[in-house]
């Protein structure tokens, strides 16, 4: 772990090879399959548009409620206008499942609070890390959509910046199926855009974007393909994206976000907030 803090500081991300075994990765995938097979309300299939600023995450209370639940979001091309699946099964139709897998599902809680994750936070000198959200993100063959360049701190802002993403490849992530791309060093840029709770209580939008986009070209980024079981540790302010899956192979991952609560202010404007009945869980004490 000696390289971890240096790579995060210099590049904005670090890759840890083979952090999880193939069997552990398969366990997480199988758990998600179980959840998909037991979706209670298949009449409501909410589309998630990761590349849009005006998707259901803005318009729907479903997204806000997902902060402390296990909620299901579908790919745009997987559901027709009547809400019926255009693919063979729920598992192949989803964009992501979030945002409280780490606290409500025993399998994902086990891996989220694993000693290997605690060692990562210790190596980064985190004093009191807490987990604020988690997601299983699908990139199913052909229909798995792109995710535009963004900084995680735009969505989960702390002052000072002490947020990291833990991104676990449950399958090989390749150039063809949607591996991560990073703009090295961009964690040193000023954070110009935020995704926050809408201060206008009379608006029908629960959340809004503030600030401005920065224009990028593909030449600004480097691809980071990784093998199954690898973990990518992501600085909260580094700019990254992923392309659509154009291959026949899925690129499913489990990711969650951690920030150091010690001497840190977690913004009250962030879309997800701790609740009395559902506080952010301490990594070291769980």
PDB file of C-alpha atoms in Angstrom:
ATOM      1  CA  UNK A   1       0.000   0.000   0.000  1.00  0.00           C
ATOM      2  CA  UNK A   2       3.061   2.266   0.081  1.00  0.00           C
ATOM      3  CA  UNK A   3       2.384   3.527  -3.456  1.00  0.00           C
ATOM      4  CA  UNK A   4      -1.244   4.373  -2.784  1.00  0.00           C
ATOM      5  CA  UNK A   5      -1.051   7.861  -1.273  1.00  0.00           C
ATOM      6  CA  UNK A   6       1.659   8.910  -3.750  1.00  0.00           C
ATOM      7  CA  UNK A   7      -0.348   7.795  -6.792  1.00  0.00           C
ATOM      8  CA  UNK A   8      -3.521   9.414  -5.517  1.00  0.00           C
ATOM      9  CA  UNK A   9      -1.661  12.655  -4.894  1.00  0.00           C
ATOM     10  CA  UNK A  10       0.102  12.643  -8.266  1.00  0.00           C
ATOM     11  CA  UNK A  11      -2.458  11.113 -10.641  1.00  0.00           C
ATOM     12  CA  UNK A  12      -5.766  11.261  -8.793  1.00  0.00           C
ATOM     13  CA  UNK A  13      -6.235   7.491  -8.798  1.00  0.00           C
ATOM     14  CA  UNK A  14      -4.450   4.247  -7.983  1.00  0.00           C
ATOM     15  CA  UNK A  15      -4.989   0.653  -9.116  1.00  0.00           C
ATOM     16  CA  UNK A  16      -4.642  -2.190  -6.622  1.00  0.00           C
ATOM     17  CA  UNK A  17      -4.286  -5.477  -8.485  1.00  0.00           C
ATOM     18  CA  UNK A  18      -6.163  -8.571  -7.338  1.00  0.00           C
ATOM     19  CA  UNK A  19      -7.571  -7.031  -4.178  1.00  0.00           C
ATOM     20  CA  UNK A  20     -10.509  -9.440  -4.338  1.00  0.00           C
ATOM     21  CA  UNK A  21     -10.508 -13.032  -5.500  1.00  0.00           C
ATOM     22  CA  UNK A  22     -12.531 -14.225  -8.511  1.00  0.00           C
ATOM     23  CA  UNK A  23     -14.733 -16.173  -6.114  1.00  0.00           C
ATOM     24  CA  UNK A  24     -15.479 -13.055  -4.066  1.00  0.00           C
ATOM     25  CA  UNK A  25     -16.334 -11.128  -7.220  1.00  0.00           C
ATOM     26  CA  UNK A  26     -18.676 -13.923  -8.289  1.00  0.00           C
ATOM     27  CA  UNK A  27     -20.321 -13.854  -4.857  1.00  0.00           C
ATOM     28  CA  UNK A  28     -21.221 -10.187  -5.314  1.00  0.00           C
ATOM     29  CA  UNK A  29     -22.560 -10.785  -8.829  1.00  0.00           C
ATOM     30  CA  UNK A  30     -24.668 -13.722  -7.663  1.00  0.00           C
ATOM     31  CA  UNK A  31     -26.085 -11.642  -4.818  1.00  0.00           C
ATOM     32  CA  UNK A  32     -27.161  -8.998  -7.324  1.00  0.00           C
ATOM     33  CA  UNK A  33     -28.809 -11.673  -9.451  1.00  0.00           C
ATOM     34  CA  UNK A  34     -30.805 -12.733  -6.397  1.00  0.00           C
ATOM     35  CA  UNK A  35     -31.914  -9.157  -5.818  1.00  0.00           C
ATOM     36  CA  UNK A  36     -32.935  -8.808  -9.462  1.00  0.00           C
ATOM     37  CA  UNK A  37     -34.954 -12.014  -9.300  1.00  0.00           C
ATOM     38  CA  UNK A  38     -36.882 -10.666  -6.318  1.00  0.00           C
ATOM     39  CA  UNK A  39     -37.772  -7.151  -7.410  1.00  0.00           C
ATOM     40  CA  UNK A  40     -41.143  -6.589  -5.768  1.00  0.00           C
ATOM     41  CA  UNK A  41     -42.496  -3.850  -8.026  1.00  0.00           C
ATOM     42  CA  UNK A  42     -41.739  -4.530 -11.680  1.00  0.00           C
ATOM     43  CA  UNK A  43     -44.485  -2.153 -12.792  1.00  0.00           C
ATOM     44  CA  UNK A  44     -42.284   0.859 -12.056  1.00  0.00           C
ATOM     45  CA  UNK A  45     -39.042   0.849 -13.972  1.00  0.00           C
ATOM     46  CA  UNK A  46     -37.193   4.121 -13.501  1.00  0.00           C
ATOM     47  CA  UNK A  47     -34.734   5.052 -16.250  1.00  0.00           C
ATOM     48  CA  UNK A  48     -31.343   6.441 -15.234  1.00  0.00           C
ATOM     49  CA  UNK A  49     -29.666   8.733 -17.759  1.00  0.00           C
ATOM     50  CA  UNK A  50     -26.096   9.092 -16.543  1.00  0.00           C
ATOM     51  CA  UNK A  51     -25.152  11.327 -19.471  1.00  0.00           C
ATOM     52  CA  UNK A  52     -28.075  13.734 -19.031  1.00  0.00           C
ATOM     53  CA  UNK A  53     -28.556  16.700 -16.718  1.00  0.00           C
ATOM     54  CA  UNK A  54     -32.320  16.328 -16.704  1.00  0.00           C
ATOM     55  CA  UNK A  55     -33.017  12.671 -16.072  1.00  0.00           C
ATOM     56  CA  UNK A  56     -35.295  11.083 -13.468  1.00  0.00           C
ATOM     57  CA  UNK A  57     -32.626  11.704 -10.831  1.00  0.00           C
ATOM     58  CA  UNK A  58     -33.762  15.326 -11.022  1.00  0.00           C
ATOM     59  CA  UNK A  59     -37.490  14.797 -11.439  1.00  0.00           C
ATOM     60  CA  UNK A  60     -38.271  11.792  -9.294  1.00  0.00           C
ATOM     61  CA  UNK A  61     -38.570  11.343  -5.564  1.00  0.00           C
ATOM     62  CA  UNK A  62     -37.542   7.743  -6.224  1.00  0.00           C
ATOM     63  CA  UNK A  63     -33.944   8.868  -6.634  1.00  0.00           C
ATOM     64  CA  UNK A  64     -33.898  10.859  -3.386  1.00  0.00           C
ATOM     65  CA  UNK A  65     -35.466   7.983  -1.475  1.00  0.00           C
ATOM     66  CA  UNK A  66     -32.787   5.631  -2.814  1.00  0.00           C
ATOM     67  CA  UNK A  67     -30.224   7.295  -0.534  1.00  0.00           C
ATOM     68  CA  UNK A  68     -31.181   4.921   2.263  1.00  0.00           C
ATOM     69  CA  UNK A  69     -32.711   2.058   0.298  1.00  0.00           C
ATOM     70  CA  UNK A  70     -31.780  -0.511  -2.316  1.00  0.00           C
ATOM     71  CA  UNK A  71     -33.298   0.937  -5.477  1.00  0.00           C
ATOM     72  CA  UNK A  72     -33.213  -0.141  -9.118  1.00  0.00           C
ATOM     73  CA  UNK A  73     -32.453   2.086 -12.115  1.00  0.00           C
ATOM     74  CA  UNK A  74     -32.783   0.925 -15.716  1.00  0.00           C
ATOM     75  CA  UNK A  75     -30.945   1.603 -18.959  1.00  0.00           C
ATOM     76  CA  UNK A  76     -32.855   3.773 -21.388  1.00  0.00           C
ATOM     77  CA  UNK A  77     -32.623   1.223 -24.204  1.00  0.00           C
ATOM     78  CA  UNK A  78     -33.826  -1.676 -22.060  1.00  0.00           C
ATOM     79  CA  UNK A  79     -37.412  -0.542 -21.434  1.00  0.00           C
ATOM     80  CA  UNK A  80     -40.121   0.434 -23.935  1.00  0.00           C
ATOM     81  CA  UNK A  81     -42.605   3.299 -23.619  1.00  0.00           C
ATOM     82  CA  UNK A  82     -45.008   1.050 -21.708  1.00  0.00           C
ATOM     83  CA  UNK A  83     -42.377   0.091 -19.154  1.00  0.00           C
ATOM     84  CA  UNK A  84     -41.902  -3.406 -20.535  1.00  0.00           C
ATOM     85  CA  UNK A  85     -38.472  -4.975 -20.839  1.00  0.00           C
ATOM     86  CA  UNK A  86     -36.840  -5.089 -24.255  1.00  0.00           C
ATOM     87  CA  UNK A  87     -34.257  -7.602 -23.037  1.00  0.00           C
ATOM     88  CA  UNK A  88     -34.541 -11.126 -21.643  1.00  0.00           C
ATOM     89  CA  UNK A  89     -34.314 -10.412 -17.904  1.00  0.00           C
ATOM     90  CA  UNK A  90     -34.125  -7.705 -15.251  1.00  0.00           C
ATOM     91  CA  UNK A  91     -30.417  -8.300 -14.692  1.00  0.00           C
ATOM     92  CA  UNK A  92     -29.666  -7.354 -18.307  1.00  0.00           C
ATOM     93  CA  UNK A  93     -31.879  -4.256 -18.214  1.00  0.00           C
ATOM     94  CA  UNK A  94     -30.389  -2.372 -15.304  1.00  0.00           C
ATOM     95  CA  UNK A  95     -28.034   0.591 -15.208  1.00  0.00           C
ATOM     96  CA  UNK A  96     -27.380   0.470 -11.464  1.00  0.00           C
ATOM     97  CA  UNK A  97     -28.643  -0.584  -8.057  1.00  0.00           C
ATOM     98  CA  UNK A  98     -28.074   1.921  -5.241  1.00  0.00           C
ATOM     99  CA  UNK A  99     -27.480   3.558  -2.876  1.00  0.00           C
ATOM    100  CA  UNK A 100     -27.418   1.665   0.433  1.00  0.00           C
ATOM    101  CA  UNK A 101     -26.169  -1.789  -0.524  1.00  0.00           C
ATOM    102  CA  UNK A 102     -23.295  -1.345   1.915  1.00  0.00           C
ATOM    103  CA  UNK A 103     -25.618  -1.020   4.900  1.00  0.00           C
ATOM    104  CA  UNK A 104     -28.711  -3.055   3.980  1.00  0.00           C
ATOM    105  CA  UNK A 105     -27.317  -6.095   2.169  1.00  0.00           C
ATOM    106  CA  UNK A 106     -25.143  -8.497   4.207  1.00  0.00           C
ATOM    107  CA  UNK A 107     -22.948  -9.573   1.292  1.00  0.00           C
ATOM    108  CA  UNK A 108     -22.101  -6.038   0.213  1.00  0.00           C
ATOM    109  CA  UNK A 109     -21.747  -4.887   3.813  1.00  0.00           C
ATOM    110  CA  UNK A 110     -19.195  -7.644   4.364  1.00  0.00           C
ATOM    111  CA  UNK A 111     -17.022  -6.486   1.472  1.00  0.00           C
ATOM    112  CA  UNK A 112     -17.526  -2.756   2.055  1.00  0.00           C
ATOM    113  CA  UNK A 113     -16.208  -3.017   5.609  1.00  0.00           C
ATOM    114  CA  UNK A 114     -13.558  -5.603   4.841  1.00  0.00           C
ATOM    115  CA  UNK A 115     -10.106  -5.185   6.396  1.00  0.00           C
ATOM    116  CA  UNK A 116      -8.669  -4.634   2.912  1.00  0.00           C
ATOM    117  CA  UNK A 117     -10.792  -1.508   2.553  1.00  0.00           C
ATOM    118  CA  UNK A 118      -9.840  -0.363   6.038  1.00  0.00           C
ATOM    119  CA  UNK A 119      -6.169  -0.780   5.096  1.00  0.00           C
ATOM    120  CA  UNK A 120      -6.694   1.501   2.086  1.00  0.00           C
ATOM    121  CA  UNK A 121      -8.107   4.230   4.318  1.00  0.00           C
ATOM    122  CA  UNK A 122      -5.317   3.747   6.852  1.00  0.00           C
ATOM    123  CA  UNK A 123      -2.744   4.123   4.067  1.00  0.00           C
ATOM    124  CA  UNK A 124      -4.397   7.428   3.120  1.00  0.00           C
ATOM    125  CA  UNK A 125      -4.244   8.591   6.760  1.00  0.00           C
ATOM    126  CA  UNK A 126      -8.017   8.707   7.176  1.00  0.00           C
ATOM    127  CA  UNK A 127      -8.840   9.090  10.856  1.00  0.00           C
ATOM    128  CA  UNK A 128     -12.577   8.368  10.901  1.00  0.00           C
ATOM    129  CA  UNK A 129     -13.758   7.198   7.449  1.00  0.00           C
ATOM    130  CA  UNK A 130     -17.481   6.694   6.871  1.00  0.00           C
ATOM    131  CA  UNK A 131     -19.334   5.202   3.910  1.00  0.00           C
ATOM    132  CA  UNK A 132     -21.945   7.553   2.466  1.00  0.00           C
ATOM    133  CA  UNK A 133     -23.267   5.658  -0.580  1.00  0.00           C
ATOM    134  CA  UNK A 134     -22.797   2.495  -2.617  1.00  0.00           C
ATOM    135  CA  UNK A 135     -23.800   1.212  -6.040  1.00  0.00           C
ATOM    136  CA  UNK A 136     -23.631  -1.884  -8.190  1.00  0.00           C
ATOM    137  CA  UNK A 137     -23.131  -0.441 -11.669  1.00  0.00           C
ATOM    138  CA  UNK A 138     -23.954  -2.481 -14.741  1.00  0.00           C
ATOM    139  CA  UNK A 139     -22.587  -2.065 -18.236  1.00  0.00           C
ATOM    140  CA  UNK A 140     -24.443  -4.800 -19.996  1.00  0.00           C
ATOM    141  CA  UNK A 141     -23.487  -5.817 -23.536  1.00  0.00           C
ATOM    142  CA  UNK A 142     -24.405  -3.265 -26.220  1.00  0.00           C
ATOM    143  CA  UNK A 143     -26.963  -1.333 -24.102  1.00  0.00           C
ATOM    144  CA  UNK A 144     -24.602  -0.290 -21.293  1.00  0.00           C
ATOM    145  CA  UNK A 145     -24.455   3.503 -21.617  1.00  0.00           C
ATOM    146  CA  UNK A 146     -21.648   6.017 -21.279  1.00  0.00           C
ATOM    147  CA  UNK A 147     -20.907   8.162 -18.235  1.00  0.00           C
ATOM    148  CA  UNK A 148     -19.699  11.649 -19.081  1.00  0.00           C
ATOM    149  CA  UNK A 149     -16.604  13.265 -17.540  1.00  0.00           C
ATOM    150  CA  UNK A 150     -17.289  14.223 -13.945  1.00  0.00           C
ATOM    151  CA  UNK A 151     -15.796  14.623 -10.486  1.00  0.00           C
ATOM    152  CA  UNK A 152     -17.346  12.635  -7.631  1.00  0.00           C
ATOM    153  CA  UNK A 153     -16.903  15.653  -5.351  1.00  0.00           C
ATOM    154  CA  UNK A 154     -19.491  17.489  -7.464  1.00  0.00           C
ATOM    155  CA  UNK A 155     -22.056  15.111  -5.968  1.00  0.00           C
ATOM    156  CA  UNK A 156     -20.500  14.436  -2.545  1.00  0.00           C
ATOM    157  CA  UNK A 157     -18.700  17.587  -1.473  1.00  0.00           C
ATOM    158  CA  UNK A 158     -16.607  17.865   1.670  1.00  0.00           C
ATOM    159  CA  UNK A 159     -14.518  20.719   3.029  1.00  0.00           C
ATOM    160  CA  UNK A 160     -11.632  20.080   2.985  1.00  0.00           C
ATOM    161  CA  UNK A 161     -11.716  17.502   0.188  1.00  0.00           C
ATOM    162  CA  UNK A 162     -11.473  14.080   1.839  1.00  0.00           C
ATOM    163  CA  UNK A 163     -13.615  11.910  -0.424  1.00  0.00           C
ATOM    164  CA  UNK A 164     -12.502   8.771  -2.235  1.00  0.00           C
ATOM    165  CA  UNK A 165     -14.278   6.257  -4.424  1.00  0.00           C
ATOM    166  CA  UNK A 166     -13.646   2.529  -4.093  1.00  0.00           C
ATOM    167  CA  UNK A 167     -14.294   0.941  -7.520  1.00  0.00           C
ATOM    168  CA  UNK A 168     -14.116  -2.862  -7.643  1.00  0.00           C
ATOM    169  CA  UNK A 169     -14.028  -4.650 -11.012  1.00  0.00           C
ATOM    170  CA  UNK A 170     -16.234  -7.723 -10.731  1.00  0.00           C
ATOM    171  CA  UNK A 171     -15.368  -8.582 -14.336  1.00  0.00           C
ATOM    172  CA  UNK A 172     -12.562  -7.533 -16.660  1.00  0.00           C
ATOM    173  CA  UNK A 173     -12.966  -3.858 -17.607  1.00  0.00           C
ATOM    174  CA  UNK A 174     -11.623  -3.345 -21.133  1.00  0.00           C
ATOM    175  CA  UNK A 175     -11.452  -0.608 -23.752  1.00  0.00           C
ATOM    176  CA  UNK A 176     -14.375  -2.261 -25.541  1.00  0.00           C
ATOM    177  CA  UNK A 177     -16.757  -2.784 -22.623  1.00  0.00           C
ATOM    178  CA  UNK A 178     -16.350   0.536 -20.812  1.00  0.00           C
ATOM    179  CA  UNK A 179     -13.260   0.783 -18.611  1.00  0.00           C
ATOM    180  CA  UNK A 180     -12.548   3.988 -16.704  1.00  0.00           C
ATOM    181  CA  UNK A 181     -10.694   6.898 -18.305  1.00  0.00           C
ATOM    182  CA  UNK A 182      -8.901   9.506 -16.148  1.00  0.00           C
ATOM    183  CA  UNK A 183      -7.523  12.995 -16.644  1.00  0.00           C
ATOM    184  CA  UNK A 184      -4.358  12.643 -14.610  1.00  0.00           C
ATOM    185  CA  UNK A 185      -3.742  15.445 -12.164  1.00  0.00           C
ATOM    186  CA  UNK A 186      -7.215  16.943 -12.542  1.00  0.00           C
ATOM    187  CA  UNK A 187      -7.841  16.468  -8.819  1.00  0.00           C
ATOM    188  CA  UNK A 188      -5.840  19.690  -8.477  1.00  0.00           C
ATOM    189  CA  UNK A 189      -8.369  21.651 -10.568  1.00  0.00           C
ATOM    190  CA  UNK A 190     -10.920  23.973  -9.011  1.00  0.00           C
ATOM    191  CA  UNK A 191     -14.307  22.323  -8.496  1.00  0.00           C
ATOM    192  CA  UNK A 192     -16.600  24.379 -10.737  1.00  0.00           C
ATOM    193  CA  UNK A 193     -19.752  22.274 -10.869  1.00  0.00           C
ATOM    194  CA  UNK A 194     -21.997  20.920  -8.132  1.00  0.00           C
ATOM    195  CA  UNK A 195     -25.058  18.676  -7.989  1.00  0.00           C
ATOM    196  CA  UNK A 196     -27.063  19.842  -4.967  1.00  0.00           C
ATOM    197  CA  UNK A 197     -30.447  19.791  -3.298  1.00  0.00           C
ATOM    198  CA  UNK A 198     -32.637  22.439  -4.855  1.00  0.00           C
ATOM    199  CA  UNK A 199     -32.906  25.395  -2.454  1.00  0.00           C
ATOM    200  CA  UNK A 200     -36.133  26.457  -4.208  1.00  0.00           C
ATOM    201  CA  UNK A 201     -38.760  24.585  -2.209  1.00  0.00           C
ATOM    202  CA  UNK A 202     -41.461  25.585  -4.709  1.00  0.00           C
ATOM    203  CA  UNK A 203     -39.724  23.878  -7.609  1.00  0.00           C
ATOM    204  CA  UNK A 204     -40.725  20.444  -8.906  1.00  0.00           C
ATOM    205  CA  UNK A 205     -37.022  19.536  -9.125  1.00  0.00           C
ATOM    206  CA  UNK A 206     -35.505  17.991  -6.019  1.00  0.00           C
ATOM    207  CA  UNK A 207     -31.936  18.613  -7.197  1.00  0.00           C
ATOM    208  CA  UNK A 208     -30.132  20.985  -9.523  1.00  0.00           C
ATOM    209  CA  UNK A 209     -26.708  21.541 -11.069  1.00  0.00           C
ATOM    210  CA  UNK A 210     -24.804  24.732 -10.295  1.00  0.00           C
ATOM    211  CA  UNK A 211     -21.655  26.044 -11.955  1.00  0.00           C
ATOM    212  CA  UNK A 212     -20.376  25.151 -15.378  1.00  0.00           C
ATOM    213  CA  UNK A 213     -19.012  22.237 -17.362  1.00  0.00           C
ATOM    214  CA  UNK A 214     -15.393  22.131 -18.430  1.00  0.00           C
ATOM    215  CA  UNK A 215     -14.836  21.125 -22.034  1.00  0.00           C
ATOM    216  CA  UNK A 216     -12.519  18.172 -22.557  1.00  0.00           C
ATOM    217  CA  UNK A 217     -11.105  16.246 -25.494  1.00  0.00           C
ATOM    218  CA  UNK A 218     -10.296  12.545 -25.509  1.00  0.00           C
ATOM    219  CA  UNK A 219      -6.606  13.462 -25.663  1.00  0.00           C
ATOM    220  CA  UNK A 220      -6.881  14.767 -22.092  1.00  0.00           C
ATOM    221  CA  UNK A 221      -7.604  11.275 -20.738  1.00  0.00           C
ATOM    222  CA  UNK A 222      -5.871   7.936 -20.332  1.00  0.00           C
ATOM    223  CA  UNK A 223      -7.753   4.609 -20.317  1.00  0.00           C
ATOM    224  CA  UNK A 224      -7.348   2.347 -17.283  1.00  0.00           C
ATOM    225  CA  UNK A 225      -8.399  -1.202 -18.191  1.00  0.00           C
ATOM    226  CA  UNK A 226      -8.245  -3.569 -15.229  1.00  0.00           C
ATOM    227  CA  UNK A 227      -8.734  -7.245 -14.535  1.00  0.00           C
ATOM    228  CA  UNK A 228     -11.443  -8.870 -12.469  1.00  0.00           C
ATOM    229  CA  UNK A 229     -10.771  -8.398  -8.759  1.00  0.00           C
ATOM    230  CA  UNK A 230      -8.814  -5.160  -9.133  1.00  0.00           C
ATOM    231  CA  UNK A 231      -9.730  -2.091  -7.115  1.00  0.00           C
ATOM    232  CA  UNK A 232      -9.392   1.453  -8.414  1.00  0.00           C
ATOM    233  CA  UNK A 233      -9.143   4.082  -5.656  1.00  0.00           C
ATOM    234  CA  UNK A 234     -10.457   7.394  -6.987  1.00  0.00           C
ATOM    235  CA  UNK A 235      -9.704  10.856  -5.595  1.00  0.00           C
ATOM    236  CA  UNK A 236     -12.949  12.776  -5.136  1.00  0.00           C
ATOM    237  CA  UNK A 237     -11.870  15.589  -7.457  1.00  0.00           C
ATOM    238  CA  UNK A 238     -10.208  13.683 -10.306  1.00  0.00           C
ATOM    239  CA  UNK A 239     -12.145  13.882 -13.591  1.00  0.00           C
ATOM    240  CA  UNK A 240     -13.075  10.519 -15.071  1.00  0.00           C
ATOM    241  CA  UNK A 241     -15.584   8.912 -17.403  1.00  0.00           C
ATOM    242  CA  UNK A 242     -16.477   5.640 -19.099  1.00  0.00           C
ATOM    243  CA  UNK A 243     -17.627   4.887 -22.628  1.00  0.00           C
ATOM    244  CA  UNK A 244     -20.638   2.839 -23.634  1.00  0.00           C
ATOM    245  CA  UNK A 245     -20.237  -0.906 -23.815  1.00  0.00           C
ATOM    246  CA  UNK A 246     -19.926  -1.849 -27.492  1.00  0.00           C
ATOM    247  CA  UNK A 247     -18.859  -5.435 -26.819  1.00  0.00           C
ATOM    248  CA  UNK A 248     -20.567  -8.754 -26.132  1.00  0.00           C
ATOM    249  CA  UNK A 249     -19.160  -8.842 -22.597  1.00  0.00           C
ATOM    250  CA  UNK A 250     -20.585  -7.119 -19.530  1.00  0.00           C
ATOM    251  CA  UNK A 251     -18.541  -4.796 -17.293  1.00  0.00           C
ATOM    252  CA  UNK A 252     -20.167  -4.964 -13.904  1.00  0.00           C
ATOM    253  CA  UNK A 253     -18.598  -3.273 -10.883  1.00  0.00           C
ATOM    254  CA  UNK A 254     -19.297  -2.487  -7.240  1.00  0.00           C
ATOM    255  CA  UNK A 255     -18.414   0.986  -6.024  1.00  0.00           C
ATOM    256  CA  UNK A 256     -18.877   3.025  -2.878  1.00  0.00           C
ATOM    257  CA  UNK A 257     -17.738   6.372  -1.533  1.00  0.00           C
ATOM    258  CA  UNK A 258     -15.877   7.067   1.691  1.00  0.00           C
ATOM    259  CA  UNK A 259     -14.921  10.341   3.326  1.00  0.00           C
ATOM    260  CA  UNK A 260     -12.922  11.113   6.438  1.00  0.00           C
ATOM    261  CA  UNK A 261     -15.332  12.583   8.958  1.00  0.00           C
ATOM    262  CA  UNK A 262     -12.517  13.790  11.214  1.00  0.00           C
ATOM    263  CA  UNK A 263     -12.190  17.593  10.984  1.00  0.00           C
ATOM    264  CA  UNK A 264     -14.320  17.583   7.820  1.00  0.00           C
ATOM    265  CA  UNK A 265     -17.552  19.367   6.930  1.00  0.00           C
ATOM    266  CA  UNK A 266     -19.891  17.285   4.793  1.00  0.00           C
ATOM    267  CA  UNK A 267     -21.965  19.725   2.750  1.00  0.00           C
ATOM    268  CA  UNK A 268     -25.624  20.070   3.715  1.00  0.00           C
ATOM    269  CA  UNK A 269     -26.228  20.794   0.032  1.00  0.00           C
ATOM    270  CA  UNK A 270     -25.253  17.290  -1.051  1.00  0.00           C
ATOM    271  CA  UNK A 271     -28.135  15.246  -2.414  1.00  0.00           C
ATOM    272  CA  UNK A 272     -27.573  12.414   0.050  1.00  0.00           C
ATOM    273  CA  UNK A 273     -27.686  13.220   3.760  1.00  0.00           C
ATOM    274  CA  UNK A 274     -27.320  11.043   6.856  1.00  0.00           C
ATOM    275  CA  UNK A 275     -30.560  10.391   8.676  1.00  0.00           C
ATOM    276  CA  UNK A 276     -31.231   9.584  12.314  1.00  0.00           C
ATOM    277  CA  UNK A 277     -32.515   6.158  11.344  1.00  0.00           C
ATOM    278  CA  UNK A 278     -29.790   5.687   8.712  1.00  0.00           C
ATOM    279  CA  UNK A 279     -26.504   7.407   9.631  1.00  0.00           C
ATOM    280  CA  UNK A 280     -23.310   7.094   7.625  1.00  0.00           C
ATOM    281  CA  UNK A 281     -21.548   4.000   8.948  1.00  0.00           C
ATOM    282  CA  UNK A 282     -18.016   4.206  10.342  1.00  0.00           C
ATOM    283  CA  UNK A 283     -15.570   2.029   8.412  1.00  0.00           C
ATOM    284  CA  UNK A 284     -13.302   1.327  11.370  1.00  0.00           C
ATOM    285  CA  UNK A 285     -16.120   0.552  13.787  1.00  0.00           C
ATOM    286  CA  UNK A 286     -18.005  -1.914  11.600  1.00  0.00           C
TER     287      UNK A 286
END
